[in-house]
Short mmCIF file of C-alpha atoms in Angstrom, two decimals:
data_model
loop_
_atom_site.label_atom_id
_atom_site.label_comp_id
_atom_site.label_asym_id
_atom_site.label_seq_id
_atom_site.Cartn_x
_atom_site.Cartn_y
_atom_site.Cartn_z
CA UNK A 1432 38.88 -22.66 -72.61
CA UNK A 1433 40.75 -19.89 -70.95
CA UNK A 1434 39.11 -18.10 -68.00
CA UNK A 1435 40.03 -14.81 -66.61
CA UNK A 1436 41.48 -15.09 -63.15
CA UNK A 1437 39.83 -12.95 -60.50
CA UNK A 1438 42.03 -10.30 -59.09
CA UNK A 1439 43.17 -10.42 -55.45
CA UNK A 1440 41.49 -7.06 -54.95
CA UNK A 1441 38.10 -8.46 -55.95
CA UNK A 1442 38.42 -11.35 -53.53
CA UNK A 1443 39.32 -8.97 -50.71
CA UNK A 1444 36.30 -6.73 -51.41
CA UNK A 1445 34.02 -9.78 -51.47
CA UNK A 1446 35.38 -10.99 -48.16
CA UNK A 1447 34.93 -7.53 -46.66
CA UNK A 1448 31.27 -7.49 -47.74
CA UNK A 1449 30.73 -10.99 -46.38
CA UNK A 1450 32.40 -10.04 -43.10
CA UNK A 1451 30.39 -6.82 -42.84
CA UNK A 1452 27.22 -8.75 -43.57
CA UNK A 1453 27.96 -11.21 -40.80
CA UNK A 1454 28.76 -8.37 -38.40
CA UNK A 1455 25.52 -6.56 -39.32
CA UNK A 1456 23.48 -9.75 -38.80
CA UNK A 1457 25.09 -10.31 -35.40
CA UNK A 1458 24.62 -6.65 -34.47
CA UNK A 1459 20.98 -6.71 -35.56
CA UNK A 1460 20.48 -9.88 -33.58
CA UNK A 1461 21.95 -8.28 -30.48
CA UNK A 1462 19.74 -5.22 -30.91
CA UNK A 1463 16.65 -7.38 -31.41
CA UNK A 1464 17.56 -9.40 -28.31
CA UNK A 1465 17.97 -6.34 -26.12
CA UNK A 1466 14.82 -4.69 -27.48
CA UNK A 1467 12.83 -7.87 -26.92
CA UNK A 1468 14.31 -8.24 -23.45
CA UNK A 1469 13.49 -4.59 -22.71
CA UNK A 1470 9.88 -5.11 -23.72
CA UNK A 1471 9.79 -8.23 -21.55
CA UNK A 1472 11.14 -6.29 -18.57
CA UNK A 1473 8.53 -3.58 -19.11
CA UNK A 1474 5.74 -6.18 -19.25
CA UNK A 1475 6.99 -7.76 -16.01
CA UNK A 1476 7.09 -4.34 -14.34
CA UNK A 1477 3.54 -3.49 -15.41
CA UNK A 1478 2.23 -6.85 -14.20
CA UNK A 1479 4.01 -6.52 -10.86
CA UNK A 1480 2.53 -3.07 -10.28
CA UNK A 1481 -0.93 -4.35 -11.20
CA UNK A 1482 -0.49 -7.21 -8.74
CA UNK A 1483 0.56 -4.84 -5.95
CA UNK A 1484 -2.22 -2.36 -6.64
CA UNK A 1485 -4.79 -5.16 -6.39
CA UNK A 1486 -3.58 -6.41 -3.03
CA UNK A 1487 -5.42 -5.67 0.20
CA UNK A 1488 -3.55 -3.03 2.21
CA UNK A 1489 -5.05 -4.22 5.48
CA UNK A 1490 -4.29 -7.93 5.25
CA UNK A 1491 -1.88 -8.90 2.46
CA UNK A 1492 1.87 -9.42 2.80
CA UNK A 1493 3.81 -6.73 0.91
CA UNK A 1494 7.21 -8.40 1.10
CA UNK A 1495 9.41 -6.72 -1.52
CA UNK A 1496 10.89 -9.02 -4.15
CA UNK A 1497 12.20 -7.25 -7.27
CA UNK A 1498 11.73 -9.24 -10.48
CA UNK A 1499 13.00 -6.78 -13.10
CA UNK A 1500 16.47 -5.43 -13.85
CA UNK A 1501 18.18 -2.10 -14.47
CA UNK A 1502 16.04 1.04 -14.49
CA UNK A 1503 12.90 -1.10 -14.40
CA UNK A 1504 14.12 -2.60 -11.12
CA UNK A 1505 14.63 0.91 -9.73
CA UNK A 1506 11.02 1.80 -10.53
CA UNK A 1507 9.67 -1.53 -9.32
CA UNK A 1508 11.43 -1.34 -5.97
CA UNK A 1509 10.38 2.28 -5.37
CA UNK A 1510 6.71 1.55 -6.09
CA UNK A 1511 6.68 -1.62 -4.02
CA UNK A 1512 8.23 0.24 -1.08
CA UNK A 1513 5.47 2.85 -1.46
CA UNK A 1514 2.73 0.23 -1.25
CA UNK A 1515 4.45 -1.53 1.65
CA UNK A 1516 4.67 1.71 3.61
CA UNK A 1517 0.98 2.35 2.96
CA UNK A 1518 0.14 -1.17 4.07
CA UNK A 1519 2.30 -0.95 7.21
CA UNK A 1520 0.49 2.18 8.35
CA UNK A 1521 -2.95 0.77 7.53
CA UNK A 1522 -2.11 -2.25 9.67
CA UNK A 1523 -0.98 0.03 12.50
CA UNK A 1524 -4.34 1.80 12.43
CA UNK A 1525 -6.30 -1.43 12.39
CA UNK A 1526 -4.16 -2.90 15.17
CA UNK A 1527 -4.70 -0.05 17.59
CA UNK A 1528 -8.35 0.50 16.70
CA UNK A 1529 -8.90 -3.21 17.43
CA UNK A 1530 -7.16 -2.94 20.80
CA UNK A 1531 -9.25 -4.93 23.27
CA UNK A 1532 -8.22 -2.60 26.09
CA UNK A 1533 -9.56 0.35 24.12
CA UNK A 1534 -12.81 -1.45 23.34
CA UNK A 1535 -13.35 -2.19 27.03
CA UNK A 1536 -12.32 1.20 28.36
CA UNK A 1537 -15.93 2.22 29.11
CA UNK A 1538 -17.25 -1.17 30.15
CA UNK A 1539 -18.91 -0.97 33.59
CA UNK A 1540 -16.65 -3.67 35.03
CA UNK A 1541 -13.55 -1.80 33.87
CA UNK A 1542 -14.86 1.52 35.22
CA UNK A 1543 -15.50 0.01 38.63
CA UNK A 1544 -12.13 -1.73 38.72
CA UNK A 1545 -10.18 1.43 37.84
CA UNK A 1546 -12.12 4.08 39.73
CA UNK A 1547 -11.48 6.72 40.82
CA UNK A 1548 -8.49 7.79 38.67
CA UNK A 1549 -8.72 5.53 35.58
CA UNK A 1550 -4.94 5.80 35.14
CA UNK A 1551 -4.65 2.74 32.91
CA UNK A 1552 -7.58 3.78 30.72
CA UNK A 1553 -6.19 7.27 30.14
CA UNK A 1554 -2.84 5.69 29.18
CA UNK A 1555 -4.50 3.28 26.72
CA UNK A 1556 -6.37 6.14 25.06
CA UNK A 1557 -3.24 8.25 24.77
CA UNK A 1558 -1.20 5.37 23.34
CA UNK A 1559 -3.79 4.39 20.73
CA UNK A 1560 -4.59 7.99 19.79
CA UNK A 1561 -0.89 8.80 19.25
CA UNK A 1562 -0.15 5.72 17.13
CA UNK A 1563 -3.29 5.99 15.00
CA UNK A 1564 -2.85 9.72 14.40
CA UNK A 1565 0.78 9.26 13.31
CA UNK A 1566 -0.19 6.47 10.92
CA UNK A 1567 -3.01 8.55 9.41
CA UNK A 1568 -0.65 11.49 8.95
CA UNK A 1569 1.85 9.20 7.22
CA UNK A 1570 -0.78 7.84 4.84
CA UNK A 1571 -1.96 11.38 4.11
CA UNK A 1572 1.63 12.39 3.29
CA UNK A 1573 2.14 9.34 1.06
CA UNK A 1574 -0.99 10.26 -0.88
CA UNK A 1575 0.31 13.69 -1.87
CA UNK A 1576 1.01 14.03 -5.59
CA UNK A 1577 4.49 15.44 -4.92
CA UNK A 1578 5.37 12.49 -2.70
CA UNK A 1579 4.50 10.02 -5.46
CA UNK A 1580 6.36 12.08 -8.06
CA UNK A 1581 9.48 12.06 -5.91
CA UNK A 1582 9.49 8.30 -5.35
CA UNK A 1583 11.64 8.27 -8.48
CA UNK A 1584 14.67 10.54 -8.88
CA UNK A 1585 14.35 11.56 -12.52
CA UNK A 1586 18.03 12.44 -12.57
CA UNK A 1587 18.86 8.76 -12.08
CA UNK A 1588 16.91 7.41 -15.07
CA UNK A 1589 16.42 8.27 -18.73
CA UNK A 1590 13.41 10.37 -19.64
CA UNK A 1591 11.71 7.32 -21.16
CA UNK A 1592 11.70 5.48 -17.84
CA UNK A 1593 10.54 8.48 -15.85
CA UNK A 1594 7.69 9.06 -18.32
CA UNK A 1595 6.82 5.37 -18.06
CA UNK A 1596 6.72 5.68 -14.26
CA UNK A 1597 4.35 8.66 -14.46
CA UNK A 1598 2.22 6.78 -16.97
CA UNK A 1599 1.91 3.90 -14.52
CA UNK A 1600 1.50 5.83 -11.26
CA UNK A 1601 0.36 9.38 -12.01
CA UNK A 1602 -2.46 9.30 -14.49
CA UNK A 1603 -5.24 11.86 -14.09
CA UNK A 1604 -7.34 9.20 -12.35
CA UNK A 1605 -4.45 8.30 -10.03
CA UNK A 1606 -4.01 11.94 -9.02
CA UNK A 1607 -7.73 12.28 -8.31
CA UNK A 1608 -7.71 9.09 -6.23
CA UNK A 1609 -4.67 10.26 -4.25
CA UNK A 1610 -6.33 13.59 -3.51
CA UNK A 1611 -9.55 11.90 -2.42
CA UNK A 1612 -7.72 9.42 -0.17
CA UNK A 1613 -5.70 12.22 1.43
CA UNK A 1614 -8.90 14.15 2.19
CA UNK A 1615 -10.52 11.01 3.66
CA UNK A 1616 -7.51 10.36 5.88
CA UNK A 1617 -7.57 13.94 7.17
CA UNK A 1618 -11.29 13.67 7.86
CA UNK A 1619 -10.83 10.32 9.58
CA UNK A 1620 -8.02 11.71 11.73
CA UNK A 1621 -10.21 14.63 12.80
CA UNK A 1622 -13.16 12.37 13.62
CA UNK A 1623 -11.01 9.92 15.56
CA UNK A 1624 -9.66 12.72 17.72
CA UNK A 1625 -13.24 13.83 18.39
CA UNK A 1626 -14.04 10.23 19.36
CA UNK A 1627 -11.07 9.97 21.73
CA UNK A 1628 -11.90 13.38 23.23
CA UNK A 1629 -15.43 12.19 23.93
CA UNK A 1630 -14.19 9.05 25.71
CA UNK A 1631 -11.88 11.21 27.82
CA UNK A 1632 -14.81 13.51 28.67
CA UNK A 1633 -16.78 10.55 29.98
CA UNK A 1634 -13.86 9.37 32.10
CA UNK A 1635 -13.37 12.93 33.39
CA UNK A 1636 -17.04 13.12 34.37
CA UNK A 1637 -16.83 9.86 36.29
CA UNK A 1638 -13.48 10.75 37.88
CA UNK A 1639 -14.58 14.21 39.00
CA UNK A 1640 -17.84 12.85 40.44
CA UNK A 1641 -16.63 9.59 41.91
CA UNK A 1642 -18.75 9.95 45.03
CA UNK A 1643 -21.92 10.52 42.98
CA UNK A 1644 -22.26 7.29 41.05
CA UNK A 1645 -22.36 3.54 41.65
CA UNK A 1646 -22.68 0.35 39.68
CA UNK A 1647 -25.03 -2.53 40.34
CA UNK A 1648 -27.35 -4.81 38.35
CA UNK A 1649 -25.11 -4.29 35.30
CA UNK A 1650 -25.85 -0.58 35.17
CA UNK A 1651 -24.42 2.78 36.24
CA UNK A 1652 -26.51 4.90 38.58
CA UNK A 1653 -25.99 8.62 39.29
CA UNK A 1654 -27.25 10.46 42.32
CA UNK A 1655 -28.41 13.58 40.47
CA UNK A 1656 -30.42 14.22 37.31
CA UNK A 1657 -27.74 16.66 36.17
CA UNK A 1658 -25.12 13.92 36.09
CA UNK A 1659 -27.54 11.52 34.42
CA UNK A 1660 -28.20 14.05 31.66
CA UNK A 1661 -24.49 14.84 31.21
CA UNK A 1662 -23.52 11.18 31.01
CA UNK A 1663 -26.35 10.28 28.63
CA UNK A 1664 -25.49 13.26 26.41
CA UNK A 1665 -21.85 12.28 26.18
CA UNK A 1666 -22.71 8.64 25.56
CA UNK A 1667 -25.15 9.61 22.78
CA UNK A 1668 -22.45 11.75 21.16
CA UNK A 1669 -20.11 8.75 21.27
CA UNK A 1670 -22.70 6.48 19.64
CA UNK A 1671 -23.33 9.08 16.90
CA UNK A 1672 -19.59 9.36 16.17
CA UNK A 1673 -19.29 5.58 15.95
CA UNK A 1674 -22.27 5.48 13.56
CA UNK A 1675 -20.60 8.09 11.36
CA UNK A 1676 -17.44 5.97 11.27
CA UNK A 1677 -19.46 2.94 10.21
CA UNK A 1678 -21.25 4.93 7.52
CA UNK A 1679 -17.97 6.34 6.16
CA UNK A 1680 -16.32 2.92 6.13
CA UNK A 1681 -19.27 1.35 4.27
CA UNK A 1682 -19.13 4.17 1.72
CA UNK A 1683 -15.43 3.50 1.15
CA UNK A 1684 -16.05 -0.22 0.73
CA UNK A 1685 -18.61 0.47 -1.98
CA UNK A 1686 -16.01 2.57 -3.80
CA UNK A 1687 -13.06 0.23 -3.55
CA UNK A 1688 -12.58 -3.24 -2.15
CA UNK A 1689 -9.02 -2.31 -1.04
CA UNK A 1690 -10.12 0.05 1.75
CA UNK A 1691 -7.46 2.05 3.50
CA UNK A 1692 -9.00 1.19 6.86
CA UNK A 1693 -10.83 -2.11 7.01
#
C-alpha cells in the first residue's frame, strides 16, 4: 500500500497549534493562580479587619503585623494603624482618669497635708485634664468621615481596591457609628472639663478660706453656714457630674462591648 506523505507545512502547523495550546494552558494556569491568590489575599484582609474591629480598644494589644501583600497590605496596614491610634488614645484617657493622685485630690487627709495652697493638687488636675482632653480631641478627629476616607490615598491604588476599602470601612452603618462616637467624645470632653472645673472650685474655696475650716474626726468643719452651704453645693454638683458619667458609660456598654472609654 502506498500512503501519502504529510507535507512539512502540515507538520509545522500542527506543531504551532500544539505549542500555542501548551502556552494557553500555562497562561490560563497562571491567571487562575493569581486570581485565586488575589481572592485569598482579600479573604485574609477581611478576616484581619474583622479581628481588629472586635478587639477591645481599652485593653487589647494592637501590635501591627501585616499578613497580606501588595495593595491589600497597604489597606491592611492603614486600617490597623487607625485602630492602634484609637486604642492608644483610649488607653491614655483610662490611664489619667485612673490616676490615684487625681482620685485622692479631695480626700480630707490630702487636703490637710497640702493646705493652704494645694500646689501639687492643682498640678495633678492640670496634667490629667490636658492629657485627657488631647486624647479625646484625637479620637474625635479620627472618627470624622473625612479622616477615615483619607486613610487610603486613592491615587496609590486601583479603583477596585479603593472601593473595597470603602466597602469594608465606610458603609452607611460605619458612617453613622463614626458620627455618633464623635458626638459622644465631644460631650465627654465637655463634661470632663466641667468636672475638673468643679474640683478646682472646691480647692479654691478651701484655699481662699484657709482660716475658716478645720479637719477632725474624719470630717471637714467650717466656721460659717455660708461656707458650709457653698462647700456642700459644690460637692453635690461633683457627685451629680460623676453620676452622669456613670450613666453615660453604662449606656455605651449596653450599645457596644468595645467601649471607647472603659
